[in-house]
Amino acid sequence: MAAEVESVEALIDEFVPADNLKDLKRLLYGAELPSLNLSNEAKLFAQEKDIELKGYIFSAASESTRSPKIVRIGGVQNKIVLPTTAPILAQRDALHKRIADIIKCAALSGVNVICMQEAWTMPFAFCTREKQPWCEFAESAENGATTKFLQELAHQYNMVIVSPILEREEERWDVIQNTAVVISNSGEVIGISRKNHIPRVGDFNESTYYMEGNTGHRVFDTQFGKIAVNICYGRHHPQNWMLYGINGADIVFNPSATVGALSEPLWPIEARNAAIANSYFTVAINRVGTEEFPNEFTSADGKPAHKDFGHFYGSSYVAGPDGSRTPGLSRTRDGLIIAEVDLNLNRQIKDKWGFRMTQRLDLYAKELNDVLKPDWKPNIIRE
Amino acid sequence: MAAEVESVEALIDEFVPADNLKDLKRLLYGAELPSLNLSNEAKLFAQEKDIELKGYIFSAASESTRSPKIVRIGGVQNKIVLPTTAPILAQRDALHKRIADIIKCAALSGVNVICMQEAWTMPFAFCTREKQPWCEFAESAENGATTKFLQELAHQYNMVIVSPILEREEERWDVIQNTAVVISNSGEVIGISRKNHIPRVGDFNESTYYMEGNTGHRVFDTQFGKIAVNICYGRHHPQNWMLYGINGADIVFNPSATVGALSEPLWPIEARNAAIANSYFTVAINRVGTEEFPNEFTSADGKPAHKDFGHFYGSSYVAGPDGSRTPGLSRTRDGLIIAEVDLNLNRQIKDKWGFRMTQRLDLYAKELNDVLKPDWKPNIIRE
């Protein structure tokens, strides 16, 4: 098997001369964002623990009536630690330990709000279509071991932690959900946000496990800005991103788990477009590595049964409301992407571009209502 | 003044070795689309007339119950021909002549549906805020000289032509509109589609000239597929793209006129995201060159008055529903981008990804209705 390409950035940095690289990065990324000065302690710890650590700065103009609102946001991408054949609790605890290190690295880097990848306490087992043992990874959002574990870290590091897990609704018929738990820097659970759009793609029909979320488009008002969570497949739906913006989000995290040729052409586009269209920051987070399962399964693509879903290509990044974005993390390594952002940029871009002023919500509310009527016909003009 | 960069493609083609270029193009463009074999006659004519001519192929799988629906679509980018101080009709006629050449080049290349840039019969004078003489470029959509001129070409070349002009509604109080006229390959006008979202950005508040369009999200059923037109600033509004898709568009043209640092970071993202989110093809078209006006004007950016709006960076491209896209045309030259597409790809991608099935329009109709109520409050969760 050919080695995975490291990243777009590695390729262009290697071959394009410095003068031209500046132009190229402006055209590809909107701007070459300055790197964030991270502490030596953070850098050494990252090196010791084999964590790719990258930080960038999105700045804003200074204003007369508002102080800057500087926040450091982080996205975590990681491989699973133990093989999928290890006991469930051992797999989970090994991931807890790994994430504890990455969150410590974030704390050493001054991160205020952090988010892990989708279903971070487990392998992405939904491709197998087996219920057992994978459903055993599901936990109570409010009282599960993972939430308790993170509440301590959140309080210890004064950090808001967004924890996307497989949720078991213990008091509501044992239903399973795909849920992000938002934990305040005080250590309290502020609330939960569920995945609004569920893929029914051949080899990952996740509605085998959970249905469309029922928590709408909540925004969580934290000490470090208003945040929202658009889980994985929800990034393909611009109207989903839009409603988080309508409710006032400053930062929307997109914890994901996505592989290979199918989604990689979409990856650099969707979360960046959402940041542009909604005048907020987005953090696109994908897991890394290849996960092998004990039993073979098919991928609804005519190919023979196999034991892995493909390569999760990482490439996590942060995008800003002005169309600029950070380079991506690697396609192969565990990593932490950090952006120091001035949230004032969001309103400055709103004032500049006026997308909220010109959005004509009345037109769209009316047209969508019409579409739902049983006698709706598409608006087609024929010669 | 430094020379304008030619294009992203020119930069990476120059420096990145062939082996790595393949990976890089896959990561940047989703796929390295094969080039379209164009006739020597077309190539020679393009060379003679200094038209950058590029063609690519988007293919689809063969099906048992449907024949391929192969269509060649074209997008035109061009500079104005005469100085803005020339008589209005002379400026317009010179553009007619130039476009006649480019459409001839398209005909020699087998193009079935073509679209010009926004307000193609005139300089982009809306930055000046002067009404005269620029409003004199406005014409009747149905009976104006430009429409008549193109009806002949459409019939002659058996080509659907989308013509974005400044429209004068002669029978409706002489109101001005920003309008695309859709002309059938029979030579008949099928209908018009107006710009739905009007920029109110500092130096191009186009509501000085025209207001939000009143033609909704029409789709035109032509012999070469169902097409729609999302004019310029409408590309910043994902809900606008969405409604063209809801009404069944196969191909959405985005005729634009946009400059420099403000919008270039957004350019490669928005039309491509729309193609992905809506499972259709998009054609992003921008004018090229710098247009100097007789009187100086300011750009609401604190800088001294000047006589040009900036450099229109071209970079027109076509994007497909699978996330792939063509390279862009140059940032500096007149050009014609052609894509031979199999429209069957749209439904194949719908079946693969299921975005229409999972879009939850009922949820969004309800949430948008709620937003419009006077007592609406954002959905914010506080600790």
Short mmCIF file of N, CA, C and O in Angstrom, two decimals, chain A residues 9-116:
data_model
loop_
_atom_site.label_atom_id
_atom_site.label_comp_id
_atom_site.label_asym_id
_atom_site.label_seq_id
_atom_site.Cartn_x
_atom_site.Cartn_y
_atom_site.Cartn_z
N GLU A 9 -0.05 21.14 2.48
CA GLU A 9 0.95 22.11 2.91
C GLU A 9 2.36 21.56 2.76
O GLU A 9 3.27 22.26 2.33
N ALA A 10 2.54 20.29 3.14
CA ALA A 10 3.86 19.68 3.04
C ALA A 10 4.31 19.68 1.58
O ALA A 10 5.47 19.97 1.28
N LEU A 11 3.38 19.39 0.67
CA LEU A 11 3.74 19.35 -0.75
C LEU A 11 4.13 20.72 -1.27
O LEU A 11 5.15 20.87 -1.95
N ILE A 12 3.33 21.73 -0.98
CA ILE A 12 3.67 23.03 -1.57
C ILE A 12 4.86 23.67 -0.87
O ILE A 12 5.68 24.31 -1.50
N ASP A 13 4.98 23.46 0.44
CA ASP A 13 6.13 24.02 1.15
C ASP A 13 7.43 23.42 0.62
O ASP A 13 8.46 24.08 0.57
N GLU A 14 7.36 22.14 0.22
CA GLU A 14 8.59 21.48 -0.24
C GLU A 14 9.06 22.02 -1.59
O GLU A 14 10.25 22.22 -1.80
N PHE A 15 8.09 22.30 -2.48
CA PHE A 15 8.50 22.56 -3.87
C PHE A 15 8.38 24.02 -4.33
O PHE A 15 9.08 24.42 -5.25
N VAL A 16 7.49 24.78 -3.76
CA VAL A 16 7.26 26.12 -4.29
C VAL A 16 8.19 27.12 -3.61
O VAL A 16 8.25 27.18 -2.38
N PRO A 17 8.94 27.91 -4.38
CA PRO A 17 9.88 28.88 -3.78
C PRO A 17 9.15 29.93 -2.94
O PRO A 17 7.97 30.23 -3.18
N ALA A 18 9.86 30.46 -1.97
CA ALA A 18 9.26 31.34 -0.96
C ALA A 18 8.45 32.49 -1.56
O ALA A 18 7.33 32.77 -1.11
N ASP A 19 8.99 33.14 -2.57
CA ASP A 19 8.29 34.29 -3.17
C ASP A 19 6.93 33.88 -3.72
O ASP A 19 5.93 34.56 -3.51
N ASN A 20 6.92 32.79 -4.45
CA ASN A 20 5.69 32.34 -5.06
C ASN A 20 4.75 31.71 -4.04
O ASN A 20 3.54 31.76 -4.16
N LEU A 21 5.37 31.14 -2.99
CA LEU A 21 4.58 30.49 -1.95
C LEU A 21 3.64 31.49 -1.28
O LEU A 21 2.51 31.16 -0.91
N LYS A 22 4.11 32.70 -1.14
CA LYS A 22 3.31 33.74 -0.50
C LYS A 22 2.02 33.98 -1.32
O LYS A 22 0.92 34.02 -0.77
N ASP A 23 2.21 34.14 -2.63
CA ASP A 23 1.04 34.31 -3.51
C ASP A 23 0.13 33.09 -3.47
O ASP A 23 -1.10 33.20 -3.39
N LEU A 24 0.77 31.92 -3.55
CA LEU A 24 -0.01 30.69 -3.59
C LEU A 24 -0.85 30.54 -2.32
O LEU A 24 -2.04 30.20 -2.37
N LYS A 25 -0.25 30.81 -1.18
CA LYS A 25 -0.98 30.66 0.08
C LYS A 25 -2.11 31.69 0.19
O LYS A 25 -3.18 31.40 0.72
N ARG A 26 -1.86 32.89 -0.33
CA ARG A 26 -2.93 33.88 -0.32
C ARG A 26 -4.10 33.37 -1.17
O ARG A 26 -5.26 33.45 -0.75
N LEU A 27 -3.80 32.80 -2.31
CA LEU A 27 -4.88 32.33 -3.19
C LEU A 27 -5.56 31.09 -2.62
O LEU A 27 -6.77 30.94 -2.75
N LEU A 28 -4.78 30.22 -2.00
CA LEU A 28 -5.38 28.98 -1.47
C LEU A 28 -6.06 29.19 -0.13
O LEU A 28 -7.10 28.59 0.14
N TYR A 29 -5.49 30.03 0.72
CA TYR A 29 -5.97 30.13 2.11
C TYR A 29 -6.53 31.50 2.47
O TYR A 29 -6.91 31.72 3.62
N GLY A 30 -6.58 32.41 1.49
CA GLY A 30 -7.13 33.73 1.79
C GLY A 30 -6.08 34.65 2.38
O GLY A 30 -6.06 35.83 2.11
N ALA A 31 -5.22 34.11 3.22
CA ALA A 31 -4.15 34.90 3.83
C ALA A 31 -3.16 33.90 4.40
O ALA A 31 -3.53 32.76 4.68
N GLU A 32 -1.92 34.33 4.52
CA GLU A 32 -0.99 33.46 5.24
C GLU A 32 -1.04 33.93 6.70
O GLU A 32 -0.44 34.93 7.07
N LEU A 33 -1.79 33.21 7.51
CA LEU A 33 -2.00 33.63 8.90
C LEU A 33 -0.70 33.51 9.68
O LEU A 33 0.03 32.52 9.53
N PRO A 34 -0.40 34.48 10.53
CA PRO A 34 0.82 34.36 11.34
C PRO A 34 0.71 33.18 12.31
O PRO A 34 -0.37 32.84 12.76
N SER A 35 1.86 32.59 12.60
CA SER A 35 1.89 31.50 13.58
C SER A 35 1.77 32.05 14.98
O SER A 35 2.22 33.16 15.28
N LEU A 36 1.17 31.26 15.83
CA LEU A 36 1.00 31.62 17.24
C LEU A 36 2.25 31.20 17.99
O LEU A 36 2.76 30.09 17.80
N ASN A 37 2.73 32.09 18.83
CA ASN A 37 3.88 31.75 19.67
C ASN A 37 3.44 30.88 20.83
O ASN A 37 2.77 31.34 21.74
N LEU A 38 3.80 29.63 20.79
CA LEU A 38 3.38 28.73 21.87
C LEU A 38 4.52 28.55 22.85
O LEU A 38 5.70 28.70 22.49
N SER A 39 4.21 28.21 24.07
CA SER A 39 5.22 28.09 25.11
C SER A 39 6.16 26.91 24.80
O SER A 39 5.75 25.92 24.20
N ASN A 40 7.40 27.04 25.24
CA ASN A 40 8.34 25.93 25.07
C ASN A 40 7.86 24.69 25.79
O ASN A 40 8.05 23.57 25.32
N GLU A 41 7.23 24.91 26.92
CA GLU A 41 6.72 23.77 27.70
C GLU A 41 5.71 23.00 26.85
O GLU A 41 5.74 21.76 26.80
N ALA A 42 4.82 23.74 26.19
CA ALA A 42 3.82 23.09 25.34
C ALA A 42 4.50 22.34 24.21
O ALA A 42 4.16 21.19 23.89
N LYS A 43 5.48 22.99 23.58
CA LYS A 43 6.14 22.38 22.43
C LYS A 43 6.90 21.12 22.82
O LYS A 43 6.86 20.11 22.12
N LEU A 44 7.58 21.19 23.95
CA LEU A 44 8.34 20.01 24.41
C LEU A 44 7.40 18.86 24.76
O LEU A 44 7.64 17.71 24.43
N PHE A 45 6.31 19.22 25.42
CA PHE A 45 5.35 18.19 25.82
C PHE A 45 4.73 17.54 24.57
O PHE A 45 4.58 16.32 24.50
N ALA A 46 4.43 18.37 23.57
CA ALA A 46 3.85 17.84 22.33
C ALA A 46 4.83 16.87 21.66
O ALA A 46 4.45 15.80 21.17
N GLN A 47 6.11 17.27 21.66
CA GLN A 47 7.12 16.43 21.05
C GLN A 47 7.24 15.09 21.78
O GLN A 47 7.24 14.03 21.17
N GLU A 48 7.29 15.21 23.09
CA GLU A 48 7.42 14.00 23.93
C GLU A 48 6.26 13.05 23.70
O GLU A 48 6.44 11.83 23.65
N LYS A 49 5.05 13.61 23.54
CA LYS A 49 3.85 12.77 23.40
C LYS A 49 3.47 12.51 21.94
O LYS A 49 2.40 11.96 21.68
N ASP A 50 4.30 12.95 21.01
CA ASP A 50 4.02 12.76 19.58
C ASP A 50 2.68 13.36 19.17
O ASP A 50 1.82 12.68 18.60
N ILE A 51 2.51 14.61 19.53
CA ILE A 51 1.30 15.36 19.15
C ILE A 51 1.75 16.46 18.17
O ILE A 51 2.63 17.26 18.51
N GLU A 52 1.16 16.51 16.99
CA GLU A 52 1.43 17.63 16.07
C GLU A 52 0.73 18.86 16.65
O GLU A 52 -0.49 18.86 16.84
N LEU A 53 1.51 19.89 16.91
CA LEU A 53 0.96 21.08 17.57
C LEU A 53 1.14 22.28 16.65
O LEU A 53 2.27 22.64 16.32
N LYS A 54 0.03 22.88 16.22
CA LYS A 54 0.11 24.02 15.30
C LYS A 54 -0.83 25.12 15.80
O LYS A 54 -1.96 24.83 16.22
N GLY A 55 -0.35 26.35 15.73
CA GLY A 55 -1.17 27.47 16.17
C GLY A 55 -1.08 28.64 15.21
O GLY A 55 -0.01 28.92 14.66
N TYR A 56 -2.18 29.32 15.00
CA TYR A 56 -2.26 30.45 14.06
C TYR A 56 -3.08 31.57 14.69
O TYR A 56 -3.85 31.35 15.63
N ILE A 57 -2.93 32.76 14.13
CA ILE A 57 -3.64 33.94 14.67
C ILE A 57 -4.57 34.54 13.61
O ILE A 57 -4.14 34.83 12.49
N PHE A 58 -5.83 34.70 13.98
CA PHE A 58 -6.77 35.50 13.19
C PHE A 58 -6.97 36.80 13.97
O PHE A 58 -7.52 36.78 15.07
N SER A 59 -6.57 37.92 13.40
CA SER A 59 -6.73 39.16 14.15
C SER A 59 -7.90 39.98 13.60
O SER A 59 -8.45 39.68 12.55
N ALA A 60 -8.26 41.01 14.34
CA ALA A 60 -9.34 41.91 13.93
C ALA A 60 -8.86 43.34 14.12
O ALA A 60 -7.88 43.59 14.82
N ALA A 61 -9.54 44.27 13.49
CA ALA A 61 -9.22 45.68 13.70
C ALA A 61 -9.59 46.07 15.14
O ALA A 61 -10.48 45.48 15.74
N SER A 62 -8.87 47.08 15.66
CA SER A 62 -9.26 47.54 17.00
C SER A 62 -10.48 48.46 16.86
O SER A 62 -10.68 49.10 15.84
N GLU A 63 -11.31 48.47 17.89
CA GLU A 63 -12.55 49.25 17.86
C GLU A 63 -12.56 50.24 19.03
O GLU A 63 -11.84 50.06 20.00
N SER A 64 -13.39 51.26 18.92
CA SER A 64 -13.45 52.27 19.98
C SER A 64 -14.43 51.87 21.09
O SER A 64 -14.25 52.25 22.24
N THR A 65 -15.46 51.11 20.75
CA THR A 65 -16.51 50.84 21.73
C THR A 65 -16.48 49.42 22.27
O THR A 65 -17.24 49.10 23.17
N ARG A 66 -15.64 48.58 21.72
CA ARG A 66 -15.53 47.21 22.24
C ARG A 66 -14.07 46.86 22.42
O ARG A 66 -13.22 47.19 21.57
N SER A 67 -13.77 46.13 23.48
CA SER A 67 -12.42 45.59 23.64
C SER A 67 -12.28 44.36 22.76
O SER A 67 -13.27 43.72 22.44
N PRO A 68 -11.04 44.02 22.39
CA PRO A 68 -10.85 42.76 21.66
C PRO A 68 -11.40 41.59 22.48
O PRO A 68 -11.39 41.63 23.72
N LYS A 69 -11.89 40.58 21.78
CA LYS A 69 -12.34 39.36 22.47
C LYS A 69 -11.47 38.21 21.99
O LYS A 69 -11.84 37.45 21.11
N ILE A 70 -10.30 38.13 22.60
CA ILE A 70 -9.31 37.15 22.16
C ILE A 70 -9.58 35.80 22.83
O ILE A 70 -9.66 35.71 24.06
N VAL A 71 -9.72 34.79 22.03
CA VAL A 71 -10.02 33.45 22.52
C VAL A 71 -9.12 32.47 21.78
O VAL A 71 -8.88 32.63 20.59
N ARG A 72 -8.63 31.47 22.51
CA ARG A 72 -7.87 30.41 21.82
C ARG A 72 -8.75 29.16 21.73
O ARG A 72 -9.19 28.63 22.74
N ILE A 73 -8.97 28.74 20.49
CA ILE A 73 -9.81 27.57 20.28
C ILE A 73 -8.96 26.42 19.74
O ILE A 73 -8.00 26.64 19.00
N GLY A 74 -9.32 25.22 20.15
CA GLY A 74 -8.51 24.06 19.76
C GLY A 74 -9.37 22.94 19.20
O GLY A 74 -10.51 22.74 19.62
N GLY A 75 -8.81 22.22 18.24
CA GLY A 75 -9.44 21.02 17.70
C GLY A 75 -8.47 19.86 17.80
O GLY A 75 -7.29 20.02 17.51
N VAL A 76 -8.97 18.70 18.22
CA VAL A 76 -8.12 17.53 18.45
C VAL A 76 -8.41 16.46 17.41
O VAL A 76 -9.57 16.10 17.20
N GLN A 77 -7.36 15.95 16.79
CA GLN A 77 -7.55 14.77 15.93
C GLN A 77 -6.64 13.66 16.45
O GLN A 77 -5.50 13.91 16.82
N ASN A 78 -7.16 12.44 16.49
CA ASN A 78 -6.33 11.35 17.01
C ASN A 78 -6.76 9.99 16.50
O ASN A 78 -7.89 9.80 16.06
N LYS A 79 -5.80 9.09 16.54
CA LYS A 79 -6.06 7.68 16.24
C LYS A 79 -6.62 7.01 17.49
O LYS A 79 -6.46 7.51 18.61
N ILE A 80 -7.28 5.87 17.31
CA ILE A 80 -7.60 5.07 18.48
C ILE A 80 -6.29 4.52 19.04
O ILE A 80 -5.27 4.48 18.35
N VAL A 81 -6.31 4.10 20.30
CA VAL A 81 -5.05 3.70 20.96
C VAL A 81 -4.89 2.19 20.97
O VAL A 81 -3.86 1.66 20.54
N LEU A 82 -5.90 1.48 21.44
CA LEU A 82 -5.82 0.02 21.49
C LEU A 82 -6.53 -0.59 20.29
O LEU A 82 -7.38 0.05 19.69
N PRO A 83 -6.20 -1.83 19.97
CA PRO A 83 -6.94 -2.49 18.89
C PRO A 83 -8.42 -2.62 19.24
O PRO A 83 -8.79 -2.63 20.43
N THR A 84 -9.25 -2.73 18.22
CA THR A 84 -10.70 -2.78 18.45
C THR A 84 -11.11 -4.11 19.12
O THR A 84 -12.27 -4.27 19.51
N THR A 85 -10.15 -5.02 19.25
CA THR A 85 -10.45 -6.30 19.91
C THR A 85 -10.21 -6.24 21.42
O THR A 85 -10.54 -7.19 22.14
N ALA A 86 -9.63 -5.17 21.90
CA ALA A 86 -9.39 -5.04 23.35
C ALA A 86 -10.73 -4.86 24.07
O ALA A 86 -11.71 -4.46 23.45
N PRO A 87 -10.77 -5.16 25.37
CA PRO A 87 -12.03 -4.95 26.11
C PRO A 87 -12.50 -3.49 25.98
O PRO A 87 -11.68 -2.57 25.92
N ILE A 88 -13.80 -3.35 25.91
CA ILE A 88 -14.39 -2.02 25.67
C ILE A 88 -13.85 -0.97 26.65
O ILE A 88 -13.41 0.11 26.25
N LEU A 89 -13.88 -1.29 27.92
CA LEU A 89 -13.45 -0.27 28.90
C LEU A 89 -11.95 0.03 28.77
O LEU A 89 -11.52 1.17 28.99
N ALA A 90 -11.18 -0.97 28.37
CA ALA A 90 -9.74 -0.72 28.17
C ALA A 90 -9.53 0.22 26.98
O ALA A 90 -8.70 1.14 27.03
N GLN A 91 -10.30 0.00 25.90
CA GLN A 91 -10.20 0.90 24.74
C GLN A 91 -10.54 2.33 25.14
O GLN A 91 -9.85 3.28 24.79
N ARG A 92 -11.67 2.44 25.84
CA ARG A 92 -12.12 3.78 26.24
C ARG A 92 -11.11 4.44 27.17
O ARG A 92 -10.76 5.62 26.99
N ASP A 93 -10.63 3.71 28.15
CA ASP A 93 -9.70 4.31 29.11
C ASP A 93 -8.39 4.72 28.45
O ASP A 93 -7.78 5.74 28.82
N ALA A 94 -7.97 3.95 27.47
CA ALA A 94 -6.73 4.32 26.75
C ALA A 94 -6.95 5.62 25.98
O ALA A 94 -6.06 6.48 25.92
N LEU A 95 -8.15 5.79 25.43
CA LEU A 95 -8.45 7.05 24.74
C LEU A 95 -8.55 8.20 25.74
O LEU A 95 -8.08 9.31 25.48
N HIS A 96 -9.15 7.94 26.91
CA HIS A 96 -9.18 8.96 27.97
C HIS A 96 -7.75 9.44 28.27
O HIS A 96 -7.50 10.64 28.39
N LYS A 97 -6.86 8.48 28.40
CA LYS A 97 -5.48 8.82 28.77
C LYS A 97 -4.82 9.65 27.66
O LYS A 97 -4.15 10.65 27.95
N ARG A 98 -5.03 9.24 26.43
CA ARG A 98 -4.43 9.97 25.30
C ARG A 98 -4.99 11.40 25.25
O ARG A 98 -4.26 12.36 25.06
N ILE A 99 -6.30 11.50 25.41
CA ILE A 99 -6.93 12.82 25.32
C ILE A 99 -6.52 13.68 26.52
O ILE A 99 -6.36 14.91 26.39
N ALA A 100 -6.32 13.06 27.67
CA ALA A 100 -5.83 13.83 28.83
C ALA A 100 -4.50 14.50 28.48
O ALA A 100 -4.26 15.66 28.83
N ASP A 101 -3.63 13.76 27.77
CA ASP A 101 -2.35 14.35 27.35
C ASP A 101 -2.57 15.51 26.37
O ASP A 101 -1.94 16.56 26.47
N ILE A 102 -3.46 15.28 25.41
CA ILE A 102 -3.65 16.34 24.40
C ILE A 102 -4.30 17.57 25.03
O ILE A 102 -3.95 18.71 24.71
N ILE A 103 -5.22 17.35 25.96
CA ILE A 103 -5.84 18.50 26.64
C ILE A 103 -4.81 19.20 27.53
O ILE A 103 -4.81 20.43 27.62
N LYS A 104 -3.91 18.44 28.13
CA LYS A 104 -2.83 19.08 28.90
C LYS A 104 -1.98 19.95 27.97
O LYS A 104 -1.61 21.08 28.32
N CYS A 105 -1.69 19.43 26.80
CA CYS A 105 -0.92 20.18 25.80
C CYS A 105 -1.67 21.46 25.43
O CYS A 105 -1.06 22.53 25.27
N ALA A 106 -2.99 21.35 25.30
CA ALA A 106 -3.81 22.53 25.00
C ALA A 106 -3.75 23.53 26.14
O ALA A 106 -3.65 24.74 25.93
N ALA A 107 -3.79 23.03 27.37
CA ALA A 107 -3.74 23.92 28.53
C ALA A 107 -2.39 24.65 28.57
O ALA A 107 -2.34 25.86 28.80
N LEU A 108 -1.33 23.92 28.28
CA LEU A 108 0.00 24.55 28.23
C LEU A 108 0.09 25.59 27.11
O LEU A 108 0.96 26.45 27.11
N SER A 109 -0.82 25.47 26.15
CA SER A 109 -0.85 26.40 25.01
C SER A 109 -1.90 27.49 25.19
O SER A 109 -2.16 28.26 24.27
N GLY A 110 -2.51 27.53 26.35
CA GLY A 110 -3.46 28.60 26.64
C GLY A 110 -4.81 28.47 25.95
O GLY A 110 -5.53 29.46 25.77
N VAL A 111 -5.18 27.24 25.58
CA VAL A 111 -6.47 27.05 24.88
C VAL A 111 -7.63 27.26 25.85
O VAL A 111 -7.61 26.80 26.99
N ASN A 112 -8.65 28.00 25.38
CA ASN A 112 -9.84 28.28 26.20
C ASN A 112 -11.02 27.36 25.92
O ASN A 112 -11.84 27.11 26.79
N VAL A 113 -11.15 26.95 24.66
CA VAL A 113 -12.26 26.09 24.26
C VAL A 113 -11.70 25.01 23.35
O VAL A 113 -11.00 25.32 22.38
N ILE A 114 -12.03 23.75 23.64
CA ILE A 114 -11.46 22.66 22.84
C ILE A 114 -12.56 21.69 22.45
O ILE A 114 -13.57 21.57 23.16
N CYS A 115 -12.37 21.03 21.33
CA CYS A 115 -13.35 20.04 20.89
C CYS A 115 -12.61 18.83 20.34
O CYS A 115 -11.62 18.96 19.62
N MET A 116 -13.10 17.66 20.70
CA MET A 116 -12.55 16.41 20.16
C MET A 116 -13.33 16.00 18.92
O MET A 116 -14.34 16.58 18.57
#
